Coordinates of C-alpha atoms and ligand atoms in Angstrom, one line a residue:
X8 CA 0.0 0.0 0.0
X9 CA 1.8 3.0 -1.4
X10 CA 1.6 6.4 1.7
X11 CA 3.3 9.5 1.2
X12 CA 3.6 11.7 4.0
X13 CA 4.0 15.6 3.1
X14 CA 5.2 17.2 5.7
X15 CA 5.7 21.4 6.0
X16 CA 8.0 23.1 8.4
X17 CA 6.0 26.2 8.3
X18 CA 8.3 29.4 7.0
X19 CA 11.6 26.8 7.0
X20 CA 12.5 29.5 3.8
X21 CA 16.2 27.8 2.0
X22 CA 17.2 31.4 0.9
X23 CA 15.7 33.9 -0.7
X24 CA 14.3 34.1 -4.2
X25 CA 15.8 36.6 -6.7
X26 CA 12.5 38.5 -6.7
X27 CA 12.5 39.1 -2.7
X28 CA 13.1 42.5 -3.5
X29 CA 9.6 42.7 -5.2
X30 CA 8.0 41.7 -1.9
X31 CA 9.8 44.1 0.4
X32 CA 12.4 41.1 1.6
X33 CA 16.1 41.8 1.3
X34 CA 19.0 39.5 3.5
X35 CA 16.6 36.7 4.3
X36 CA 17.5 32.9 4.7
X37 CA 15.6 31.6 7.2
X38 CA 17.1 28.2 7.8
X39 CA 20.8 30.0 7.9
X40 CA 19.5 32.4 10.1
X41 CA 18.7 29.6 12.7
X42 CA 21.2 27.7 12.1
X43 CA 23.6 31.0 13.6
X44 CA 21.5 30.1 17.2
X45 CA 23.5 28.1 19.7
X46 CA 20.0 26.2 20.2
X47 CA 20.4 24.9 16.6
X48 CA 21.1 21.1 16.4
X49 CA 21.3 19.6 13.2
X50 CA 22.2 16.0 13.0
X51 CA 19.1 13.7 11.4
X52 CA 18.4 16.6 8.7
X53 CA 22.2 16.5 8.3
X54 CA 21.7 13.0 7.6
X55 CA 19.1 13.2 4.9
X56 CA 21.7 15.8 2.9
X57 CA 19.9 18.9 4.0
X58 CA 23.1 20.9 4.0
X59 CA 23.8 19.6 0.4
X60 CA 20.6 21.9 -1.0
X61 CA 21.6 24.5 -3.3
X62 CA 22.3 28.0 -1.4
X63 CA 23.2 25.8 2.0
X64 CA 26.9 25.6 2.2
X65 CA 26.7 27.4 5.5
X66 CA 25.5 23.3 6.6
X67 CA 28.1 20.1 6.6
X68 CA 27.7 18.8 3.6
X69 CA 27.0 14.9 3.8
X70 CA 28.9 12.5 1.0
X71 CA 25.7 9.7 2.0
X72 CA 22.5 11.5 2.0
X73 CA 19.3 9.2 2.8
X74 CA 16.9 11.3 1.1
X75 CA 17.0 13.2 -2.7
X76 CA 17.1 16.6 -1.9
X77 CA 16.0 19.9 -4.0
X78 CA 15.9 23.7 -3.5
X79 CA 12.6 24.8 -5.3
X80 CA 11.3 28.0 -6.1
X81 CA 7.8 29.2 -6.0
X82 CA 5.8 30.1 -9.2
X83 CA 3.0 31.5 -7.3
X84 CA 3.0 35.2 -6.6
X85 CA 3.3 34.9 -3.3
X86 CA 4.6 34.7 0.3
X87 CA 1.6 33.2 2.1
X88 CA 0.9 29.7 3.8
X89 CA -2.8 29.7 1.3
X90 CA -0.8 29.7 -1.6
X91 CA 2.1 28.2 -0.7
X92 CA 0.1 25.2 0.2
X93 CA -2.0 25.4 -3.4
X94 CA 1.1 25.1 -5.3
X95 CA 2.1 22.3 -3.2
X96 CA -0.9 20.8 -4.1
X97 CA -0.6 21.8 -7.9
X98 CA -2.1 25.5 -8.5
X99 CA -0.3 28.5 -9.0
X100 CA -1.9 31.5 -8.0
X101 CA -0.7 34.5 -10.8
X102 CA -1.7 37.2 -8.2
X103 CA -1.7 37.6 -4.3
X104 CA -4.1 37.5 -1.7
X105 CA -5.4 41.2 -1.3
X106 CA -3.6 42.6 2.0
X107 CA -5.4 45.8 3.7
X108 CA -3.0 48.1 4.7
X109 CA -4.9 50.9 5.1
X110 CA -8.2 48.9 6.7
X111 CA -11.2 47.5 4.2
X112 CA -12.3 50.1 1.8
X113 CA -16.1 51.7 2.0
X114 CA -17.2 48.9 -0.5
X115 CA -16.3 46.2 1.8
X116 CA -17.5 47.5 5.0
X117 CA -20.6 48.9 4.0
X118 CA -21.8 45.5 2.4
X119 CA -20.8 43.8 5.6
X120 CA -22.8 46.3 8.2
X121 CA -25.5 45.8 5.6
X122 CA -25.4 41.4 6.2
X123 CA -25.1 42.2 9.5
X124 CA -27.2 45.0 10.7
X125 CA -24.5 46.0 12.7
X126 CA -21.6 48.8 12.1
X127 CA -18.0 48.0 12.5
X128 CA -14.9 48.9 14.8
X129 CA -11.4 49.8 14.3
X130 CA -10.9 48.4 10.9
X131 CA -7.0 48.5 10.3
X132 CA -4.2 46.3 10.7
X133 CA -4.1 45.8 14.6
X134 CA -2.7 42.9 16.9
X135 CA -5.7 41.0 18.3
X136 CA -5.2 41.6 22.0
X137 CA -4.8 45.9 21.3
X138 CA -7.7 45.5 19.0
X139 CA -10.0 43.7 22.1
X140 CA -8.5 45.9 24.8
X141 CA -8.8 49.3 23.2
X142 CA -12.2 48.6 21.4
X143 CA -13.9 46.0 24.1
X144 CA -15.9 48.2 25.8
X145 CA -17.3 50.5 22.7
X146 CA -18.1 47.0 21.3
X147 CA -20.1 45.5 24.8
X148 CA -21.9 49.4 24.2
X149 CA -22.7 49.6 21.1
X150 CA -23.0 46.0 19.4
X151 CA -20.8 46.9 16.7
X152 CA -18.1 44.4 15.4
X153 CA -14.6 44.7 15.7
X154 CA -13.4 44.5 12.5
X155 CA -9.7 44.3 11.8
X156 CA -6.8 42.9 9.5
X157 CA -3.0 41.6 9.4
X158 CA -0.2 41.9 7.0
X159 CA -1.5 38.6 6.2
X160 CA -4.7 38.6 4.0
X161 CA -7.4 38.3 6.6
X162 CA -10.6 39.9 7.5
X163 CA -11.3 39.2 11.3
X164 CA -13.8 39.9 13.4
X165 CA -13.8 39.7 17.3
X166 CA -16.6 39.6 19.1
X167 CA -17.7 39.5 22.6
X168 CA -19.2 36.0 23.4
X169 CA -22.0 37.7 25.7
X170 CA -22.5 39.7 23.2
X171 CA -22.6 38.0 19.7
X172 CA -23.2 34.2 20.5
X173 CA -20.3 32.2 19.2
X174 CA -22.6 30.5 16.2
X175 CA -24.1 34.1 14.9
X176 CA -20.2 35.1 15.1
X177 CA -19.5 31.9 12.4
X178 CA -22.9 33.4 11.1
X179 CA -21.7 36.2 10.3
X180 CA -17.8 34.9 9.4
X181 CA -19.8 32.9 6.4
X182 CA -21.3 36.2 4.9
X183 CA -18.3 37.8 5.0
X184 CA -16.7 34.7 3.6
X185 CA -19.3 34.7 0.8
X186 CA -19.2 38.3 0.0
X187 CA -15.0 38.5 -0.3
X188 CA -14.5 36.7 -3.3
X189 CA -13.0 37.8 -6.8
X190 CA -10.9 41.5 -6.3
X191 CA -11.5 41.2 -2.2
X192 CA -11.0 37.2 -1.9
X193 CA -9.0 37.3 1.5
X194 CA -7.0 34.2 2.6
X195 CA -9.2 33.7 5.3
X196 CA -12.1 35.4 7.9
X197 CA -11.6 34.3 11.2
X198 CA -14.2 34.9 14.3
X199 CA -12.6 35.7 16.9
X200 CA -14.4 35.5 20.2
X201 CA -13.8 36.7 23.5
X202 CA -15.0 36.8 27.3
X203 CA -14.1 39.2 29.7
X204 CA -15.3 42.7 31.5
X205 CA -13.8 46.2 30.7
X206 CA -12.6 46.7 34.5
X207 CA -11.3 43.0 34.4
X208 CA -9.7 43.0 31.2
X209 CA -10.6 40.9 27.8
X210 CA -8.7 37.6 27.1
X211 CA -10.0 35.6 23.4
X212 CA -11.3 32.0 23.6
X213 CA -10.6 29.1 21.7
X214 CA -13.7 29.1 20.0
X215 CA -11.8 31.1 17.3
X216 CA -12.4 29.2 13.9
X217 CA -10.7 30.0 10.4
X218 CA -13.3 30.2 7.3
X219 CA -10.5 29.8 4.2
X220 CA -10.8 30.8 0.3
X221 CA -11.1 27.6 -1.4
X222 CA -8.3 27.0 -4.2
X223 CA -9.4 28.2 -7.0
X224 CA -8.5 24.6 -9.4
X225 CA -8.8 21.2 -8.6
X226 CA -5.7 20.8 -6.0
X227 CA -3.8 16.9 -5.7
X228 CA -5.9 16.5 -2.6
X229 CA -9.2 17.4 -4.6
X230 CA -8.3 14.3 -7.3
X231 CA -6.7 11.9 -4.5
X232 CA -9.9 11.7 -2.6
X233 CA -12.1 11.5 -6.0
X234 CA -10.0 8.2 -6.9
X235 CA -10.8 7.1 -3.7
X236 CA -7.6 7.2 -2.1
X237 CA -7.0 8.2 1.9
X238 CA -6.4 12.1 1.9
X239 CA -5.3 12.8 5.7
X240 CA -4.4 16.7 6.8
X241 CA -3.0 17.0 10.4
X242 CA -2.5 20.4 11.6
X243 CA -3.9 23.8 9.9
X244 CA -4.3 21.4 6.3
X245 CA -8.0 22.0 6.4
X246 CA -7.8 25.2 6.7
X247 CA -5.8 26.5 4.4
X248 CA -7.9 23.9 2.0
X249 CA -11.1 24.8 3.3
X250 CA -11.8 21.5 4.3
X251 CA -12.1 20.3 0.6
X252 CA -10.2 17.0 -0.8
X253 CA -9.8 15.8 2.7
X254 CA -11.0 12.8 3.7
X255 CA -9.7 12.8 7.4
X256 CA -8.4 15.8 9.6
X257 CA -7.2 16.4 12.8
X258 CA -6.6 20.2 13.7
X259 CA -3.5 20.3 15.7
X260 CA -2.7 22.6 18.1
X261 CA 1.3 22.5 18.1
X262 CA 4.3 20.8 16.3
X263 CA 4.8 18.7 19.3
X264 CA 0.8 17.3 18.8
X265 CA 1.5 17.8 15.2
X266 CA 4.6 15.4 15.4
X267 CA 2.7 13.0 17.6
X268 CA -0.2 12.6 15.4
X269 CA 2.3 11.8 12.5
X270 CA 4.1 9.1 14.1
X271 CA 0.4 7.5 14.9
X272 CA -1.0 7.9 11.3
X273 CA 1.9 5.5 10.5
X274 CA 0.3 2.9 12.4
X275 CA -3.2 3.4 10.2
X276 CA -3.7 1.1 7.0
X277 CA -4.5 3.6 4.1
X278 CA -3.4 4.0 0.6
X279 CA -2.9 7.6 -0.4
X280 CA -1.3 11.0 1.3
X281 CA -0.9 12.1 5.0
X282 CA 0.0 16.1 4.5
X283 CA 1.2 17.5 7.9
X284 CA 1.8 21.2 8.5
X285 CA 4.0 21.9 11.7
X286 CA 2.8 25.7 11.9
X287 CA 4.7 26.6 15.5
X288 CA 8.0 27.8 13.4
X289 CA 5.9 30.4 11.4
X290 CA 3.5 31.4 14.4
X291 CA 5.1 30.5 17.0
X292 CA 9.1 31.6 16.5
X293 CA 9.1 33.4 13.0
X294 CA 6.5 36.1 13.0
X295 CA 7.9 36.8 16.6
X296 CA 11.5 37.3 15.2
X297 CA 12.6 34.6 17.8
X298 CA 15.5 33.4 16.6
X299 CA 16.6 30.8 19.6
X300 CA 13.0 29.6 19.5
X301 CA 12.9 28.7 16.1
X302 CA 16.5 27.0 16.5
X303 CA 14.9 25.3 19.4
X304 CA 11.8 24.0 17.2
X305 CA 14.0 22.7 14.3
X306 CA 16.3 20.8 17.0
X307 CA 12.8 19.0 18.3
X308 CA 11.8 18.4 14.7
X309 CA 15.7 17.2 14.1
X310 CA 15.5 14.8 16.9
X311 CA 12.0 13.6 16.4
X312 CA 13.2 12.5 12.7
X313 CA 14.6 9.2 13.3
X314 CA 11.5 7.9 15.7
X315 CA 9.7 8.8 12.0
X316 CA 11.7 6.9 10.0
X317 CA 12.3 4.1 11.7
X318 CA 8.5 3.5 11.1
X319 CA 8.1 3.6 8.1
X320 CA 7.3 1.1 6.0
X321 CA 8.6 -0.6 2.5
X322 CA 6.5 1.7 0.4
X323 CA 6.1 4.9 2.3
X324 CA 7.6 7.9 0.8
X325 CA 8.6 11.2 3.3
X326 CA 8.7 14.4 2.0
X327 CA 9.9 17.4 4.0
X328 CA 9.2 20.6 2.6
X329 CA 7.9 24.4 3.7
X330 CA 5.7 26.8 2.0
X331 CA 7.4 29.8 2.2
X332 CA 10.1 31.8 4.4
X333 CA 9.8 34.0 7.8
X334 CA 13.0 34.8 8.3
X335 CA 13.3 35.7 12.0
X336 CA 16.2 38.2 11.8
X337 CA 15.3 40.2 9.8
X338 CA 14.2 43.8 9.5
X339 CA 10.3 42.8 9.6
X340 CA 7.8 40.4 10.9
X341 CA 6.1 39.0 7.9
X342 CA 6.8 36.4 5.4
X343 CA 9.6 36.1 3.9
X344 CA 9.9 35.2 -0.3
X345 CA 12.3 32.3 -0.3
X346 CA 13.2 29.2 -2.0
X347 CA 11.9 25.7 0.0
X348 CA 14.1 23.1 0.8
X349 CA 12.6 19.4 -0.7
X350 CA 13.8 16.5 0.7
X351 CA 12.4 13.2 -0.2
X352 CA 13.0 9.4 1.2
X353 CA 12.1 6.1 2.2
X354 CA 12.8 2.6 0.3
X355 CA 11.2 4.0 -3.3
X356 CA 13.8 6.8 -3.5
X357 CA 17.5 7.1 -4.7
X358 CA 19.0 10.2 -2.7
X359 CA 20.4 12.1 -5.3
X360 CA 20.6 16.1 -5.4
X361 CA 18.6 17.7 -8.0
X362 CA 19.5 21.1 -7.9
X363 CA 17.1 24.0 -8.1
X364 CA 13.8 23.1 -9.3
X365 CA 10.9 25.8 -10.5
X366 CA 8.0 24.9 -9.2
X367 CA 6.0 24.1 -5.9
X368 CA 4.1 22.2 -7.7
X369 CA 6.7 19.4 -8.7
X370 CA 5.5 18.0 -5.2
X371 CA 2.0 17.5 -6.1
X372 CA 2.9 15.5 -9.2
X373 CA 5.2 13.4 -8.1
X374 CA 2.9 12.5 -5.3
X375 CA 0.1 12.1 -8.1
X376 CA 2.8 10.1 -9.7
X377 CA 3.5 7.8 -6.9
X378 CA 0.4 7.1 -5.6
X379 CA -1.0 6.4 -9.5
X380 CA -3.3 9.1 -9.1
X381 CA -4.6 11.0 -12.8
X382 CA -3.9 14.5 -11.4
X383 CA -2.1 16.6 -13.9
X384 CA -0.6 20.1 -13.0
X385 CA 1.8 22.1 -14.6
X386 CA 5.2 20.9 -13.0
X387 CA 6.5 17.3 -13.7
X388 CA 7.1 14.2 -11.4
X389 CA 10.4 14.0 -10.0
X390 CA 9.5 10.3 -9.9
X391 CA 11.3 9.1 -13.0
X392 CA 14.8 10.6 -11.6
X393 CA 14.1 9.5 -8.0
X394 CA 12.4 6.2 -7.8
X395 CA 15.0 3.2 -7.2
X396 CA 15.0 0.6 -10.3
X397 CA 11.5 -1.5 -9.4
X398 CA 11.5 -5.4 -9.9
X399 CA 10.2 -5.2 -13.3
X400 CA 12.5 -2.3 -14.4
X401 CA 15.6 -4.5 -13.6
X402 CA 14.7 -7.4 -15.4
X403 CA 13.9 -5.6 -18.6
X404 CA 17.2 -4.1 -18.1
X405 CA 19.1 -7.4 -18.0
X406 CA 16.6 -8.4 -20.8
X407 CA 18.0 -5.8 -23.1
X408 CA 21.7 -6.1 -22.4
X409 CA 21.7 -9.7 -23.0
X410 CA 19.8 -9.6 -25.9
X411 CA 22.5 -6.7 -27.3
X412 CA 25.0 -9.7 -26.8
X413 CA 23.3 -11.6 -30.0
X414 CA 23.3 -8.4 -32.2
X415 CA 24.4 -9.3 -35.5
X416 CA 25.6 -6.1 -36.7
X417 CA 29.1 -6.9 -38.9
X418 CA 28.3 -3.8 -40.8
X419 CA 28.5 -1.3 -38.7
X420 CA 29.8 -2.7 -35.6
X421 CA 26.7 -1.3 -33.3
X422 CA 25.4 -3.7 -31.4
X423 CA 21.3 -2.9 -29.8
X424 CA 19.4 -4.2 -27.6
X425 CA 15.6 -4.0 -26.9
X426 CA 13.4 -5.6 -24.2
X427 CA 9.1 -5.2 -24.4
X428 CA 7.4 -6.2 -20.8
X429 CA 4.3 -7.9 -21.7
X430 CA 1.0 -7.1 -20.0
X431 CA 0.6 -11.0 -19.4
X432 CA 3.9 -10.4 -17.6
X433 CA 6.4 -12.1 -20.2
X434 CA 9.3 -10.5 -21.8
X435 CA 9.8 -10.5 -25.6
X436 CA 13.6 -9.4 -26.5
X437 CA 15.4 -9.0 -29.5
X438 CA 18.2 -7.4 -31.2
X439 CA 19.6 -5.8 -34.5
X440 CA 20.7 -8.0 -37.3
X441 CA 22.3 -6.1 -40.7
X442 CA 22.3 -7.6 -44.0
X443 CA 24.8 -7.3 -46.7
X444 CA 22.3 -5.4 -48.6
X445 CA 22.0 -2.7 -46.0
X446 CA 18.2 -2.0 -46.4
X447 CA 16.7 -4.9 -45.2
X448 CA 18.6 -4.7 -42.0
X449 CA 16.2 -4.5 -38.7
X450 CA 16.2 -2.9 -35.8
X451 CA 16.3 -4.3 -32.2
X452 CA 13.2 -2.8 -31.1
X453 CA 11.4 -4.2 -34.4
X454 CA 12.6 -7.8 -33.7
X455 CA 11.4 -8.0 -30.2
X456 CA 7.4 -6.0 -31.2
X457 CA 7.4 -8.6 -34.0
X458 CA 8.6 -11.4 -32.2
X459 CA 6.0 -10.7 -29.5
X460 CA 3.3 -10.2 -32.3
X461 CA 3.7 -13.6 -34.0
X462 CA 3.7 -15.4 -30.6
X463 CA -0.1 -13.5 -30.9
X464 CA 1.5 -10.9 -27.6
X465 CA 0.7 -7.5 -28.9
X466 CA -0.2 -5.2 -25.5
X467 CA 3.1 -3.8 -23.8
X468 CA 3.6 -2.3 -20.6
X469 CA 7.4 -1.0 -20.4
X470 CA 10.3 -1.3 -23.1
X471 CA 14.3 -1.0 -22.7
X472 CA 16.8 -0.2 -25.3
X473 CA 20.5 -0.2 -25.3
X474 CA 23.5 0.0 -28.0
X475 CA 26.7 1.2 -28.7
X476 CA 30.0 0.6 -30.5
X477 CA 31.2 -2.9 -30.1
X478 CA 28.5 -3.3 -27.3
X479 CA 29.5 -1.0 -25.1
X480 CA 26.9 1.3 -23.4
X481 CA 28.3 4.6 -23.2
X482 CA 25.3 6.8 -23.0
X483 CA 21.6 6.4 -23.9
X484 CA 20.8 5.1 -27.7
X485 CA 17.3 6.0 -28.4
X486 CA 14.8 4.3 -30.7
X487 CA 15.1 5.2 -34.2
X488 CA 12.0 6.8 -36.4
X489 CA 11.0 4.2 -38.3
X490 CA 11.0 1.9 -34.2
X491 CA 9.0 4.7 -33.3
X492 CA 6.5 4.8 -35.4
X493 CA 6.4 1.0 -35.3
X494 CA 6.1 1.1 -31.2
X495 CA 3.0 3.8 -32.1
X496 CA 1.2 1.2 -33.3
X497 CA 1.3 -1.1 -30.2
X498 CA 2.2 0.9 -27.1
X499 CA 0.2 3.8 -25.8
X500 CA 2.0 7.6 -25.0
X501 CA 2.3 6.8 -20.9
X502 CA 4.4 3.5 -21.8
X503 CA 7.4 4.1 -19.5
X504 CA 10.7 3.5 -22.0
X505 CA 13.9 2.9 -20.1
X506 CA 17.0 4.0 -21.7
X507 CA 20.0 2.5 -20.5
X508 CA 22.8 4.2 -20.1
X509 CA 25.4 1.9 -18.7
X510 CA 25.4 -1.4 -17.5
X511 CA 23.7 -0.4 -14.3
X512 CA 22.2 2.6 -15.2
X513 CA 19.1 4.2 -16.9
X514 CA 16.8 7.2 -17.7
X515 CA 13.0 7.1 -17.8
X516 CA 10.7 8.4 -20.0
X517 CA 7.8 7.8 -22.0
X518 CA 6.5 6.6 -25.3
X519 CA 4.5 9.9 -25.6
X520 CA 7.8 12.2 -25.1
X521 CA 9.8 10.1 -27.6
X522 CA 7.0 10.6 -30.4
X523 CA 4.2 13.3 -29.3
X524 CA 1.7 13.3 -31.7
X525 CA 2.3 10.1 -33.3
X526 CA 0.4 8.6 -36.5
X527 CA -1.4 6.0 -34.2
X528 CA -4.0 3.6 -35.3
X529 CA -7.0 6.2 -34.0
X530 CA -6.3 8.1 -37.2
X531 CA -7.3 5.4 -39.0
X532 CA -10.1 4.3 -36.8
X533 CA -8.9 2.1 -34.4
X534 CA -9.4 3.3 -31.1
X535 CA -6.3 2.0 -28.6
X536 CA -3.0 1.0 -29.6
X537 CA -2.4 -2.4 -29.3
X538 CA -5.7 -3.8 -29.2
Ligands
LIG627 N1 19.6 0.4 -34.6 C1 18.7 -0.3 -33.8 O1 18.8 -1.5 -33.6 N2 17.7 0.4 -33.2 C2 17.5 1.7 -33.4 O2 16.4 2.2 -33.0 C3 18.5 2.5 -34.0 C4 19.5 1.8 -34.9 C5 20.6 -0.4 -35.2 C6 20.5 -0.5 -36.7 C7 21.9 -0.7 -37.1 O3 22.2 -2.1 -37.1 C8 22.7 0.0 -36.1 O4 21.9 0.2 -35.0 C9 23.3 1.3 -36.6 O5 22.4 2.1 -37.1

């Protein structure tokens, strides 16, 4: 049963982006900003190659990573958790949340005190306790709502529980919601409700709930579930998804509970993805420019690590990731544009670096990829660089360089080999045999299709090819034209094709990349190559 668990370190920025500067951020690196605190400890995430990520050379490097590691950079326009987590999840957003700066214009407000019947307070960016203990009492007067926002895009109200009962608080949280869509569609409105007396002072409850802008395309999650497959969000996952393509969630109240509830969803039987967002480094440390108390938070994570691992099982896949930076030294509070750090592992996965990737989104399709799921995005699966050679893969390999050994190729001294799995699970090989005549020479890939077809086998689920000079395999040697057209007519465009590249070595692709657009039998009315 294939799992991949997702899990976001909250603001764990790699380095920042070249267009920081766009989004106010200069000298931020969040992760080598923490790592300057004596309470940093970095041994497990040393382990997995975290120091060998692009832009990280301020880390040990390790020469044995466990996990295949990536620096990626966001697509989204962008610095928030909302869209950070879409383009995880496969959609870029081309524009920002709206952010209120100067408090919500006439348009906004007046709508809202008309849904309400009731006028509004304050309205400006405020911190939630000044905005209850300024504006408490005027509120308890006069019934107004106190209406206020973040640098973050968010419309909150707080209201006093005596005053507005909690549920026509959520009431009124779900016209607001309604009514800021489009222009004024703000990350989230959250109620926020307090108890208290003006003499006695004001402190919020924990009845304060989130009401999130849905994303705005079908996310991973969304498709996951549809297929049926276990879609699990631990932590503020539901949120920032508005509750949609999950098909299980636990709201977590720390990365401690968060870490905890990980470790048990390895004990659950499910096929599908467990997405965990540890949201105490961004809350908790990075908005509050605490620098030892993000250090300290990355140490527990660190340390937690190998209890994770040790669980898993033969076809889990962990990915740890973050959605965007919060530096906590620098010159402000908010977000901070940075790269992510990727790193992937378990028993699928080859640790390799990959470099700098574009993209968020590579993480939603190679979890698509992985877990067999249709989704299609706009970035690509990192699957066919990462994933170890499977069963199959390694005998169709061996299949192909022992059939190169028969080549009869006196002519020009190339010697091919090609391999076709079978759907019924047999393997039909063959090689390339010349003729003094030169024309009617074949092809290794032709002689094992043919020689599958006359043994009545014509439906093909993988295919290898090697060749060089002599028989040595110095580099890939791709199918020729006249193979390709002839593999168009039995194989369909998502047949994986393995070229080898050295006795132990190959690179994956697919029918459909080596001829897009091929002359296939539809054309001339036959519906599925192969059949
Ligand atoms: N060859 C193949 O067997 N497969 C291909 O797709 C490309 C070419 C053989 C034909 C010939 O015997 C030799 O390689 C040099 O072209």
């Amino acid at each position: 049963m294939k799992r991949v668990f997702l899990i976001v370190l909250d603001s764990l920025g790699a380095g920042q982006m070249p267009d920081a500067p766009v989004f106010g951020d200069r000298d931020c690196h969040t992760l080598k900003r923490i790592a300057g605190s004596k309470k940093f400890a970095f041994n497990f995430m040393n382990k997995m190659g975290m120091g060998n990520i692009d832009g990280q050379e301020f880390l040990p490097r390790e020469e044995k990573p466990l996990a295949a590691v990536a620096r990626v950079a966001e697509l989204s326009c962008g610095k928030d958790s909302t869209i950070g987590h879409w383009e995880i999840a496969g959609v870029v957003s081309p524009a920002p949340l709206p952010t209120y700066p100067d408090g919500f214009p006439p348009e906004v407000t007046d709508e809202f005190t008309k849904l309400t019947g009731r006028g509004i307070l304050l309205n400006k960016p405020y911190s939630g306790t000044d905005a209850i203990r300024e504006y408490g009492r005027e509120h308890m007067e006069t019934g107004k709502l106190i209406v206020y926002t973040s640098a973050d895009s968010v419309f909150q109200i707080a209201a006093h529980e005596d005053i507005v009962p909690v549920e026509t608080l959520y009431e009124y949280c779900r016209l607001a919601r309604n009514m800021l869509q489009g222009k004024h569609g703000v990350g989230r409105v959250i109620a926020r409700p307090f108890v208290g007396t003006p003499e006695e002072g004001f402190t919020r409850t924990y009845n304060r709930r989130d009401f999130s802008l849905e994303a705005p395309e079908e996310t991973v999650l969304d498709r996951l579930a549809a297929e049926g497959k276990t879609v699990y969000g631990i932590g503020k996952i539901e949120d920032l998804f508005a509750h949609r393509g999950l098909t299980k969630s636990i709201h977590t109240g720390s990365n401690t509970e968060g870490m905890a509830k990980a470790l048990e969803a390895l004990d659950l039987d499910f096929e599908g993805l467990c997405f965990v967002n540890l949201v105490d480094f961004d809350a908790k440390y990075g908005h509050r420019q605490d620098v030892d108390g993000y250090a300290a938070a990355f140490a527990e994570f660190d340390a937690w690590l190998p209890s994770f691992l040790a669980k898993m099982r033969d076809e889990d896949i962990l990915m740890i990731t973050a959605d965007h930076g919060c530096d906590p030294g620098d010159s402000h509070t908010d977000h901070t544009r940075e790269y992510i750090p990727l790193l992937i592992c378990g028993k699928p996965v080859k640790p390799l670096n990959l470099g700098t990737i574009e993209g968020f989104a590579t993480i939603a399709a190679t979890v698509a990829d992985y877990l067999g799921s249709s989704y299609k995005c706009g970035s690509k699966s990192l699957l066919p660089i990462i994933a170890k050679p499977s069963k199959d893969e390694k005998a169709l390999v061996k299949a192909a360089l022992e059939a190169m050994e028969k080549s009869y190729s006196p002519y020009s001294g190339f010697k091919v080999g090609a391999a076709l799995l079978a759907e019924n699970g047999e393997i039909y090989s063959g090689c390339n045999i010349e003729n003094a005549a030169y024309s009617p020479s074949v092809c290794a890939e032709r002689t094992a299709i043919f020689k599958a077809v006359s043994e009545g086998v014509s439906s093909f689920k993988m295919l290898a090819v090697c060749g060089g000079k002599g028989g040595k395999v110095k580099g890939v040697f791709p199918p020729c034209g006249v193979c390709r057209q002839v593999i168009a007519e039995f194989c369909s465009p998502d047949m994986p094709v393995l070229l080898i590249s050295g006795r132990n070595s190959f690179e994956r692709t697919t029918f459909g990349a080596l001829l897009p657009g091929a002359f296939s039998p539809s054309f001339m009315g036959k519906s599925d190559a192969g059949k």
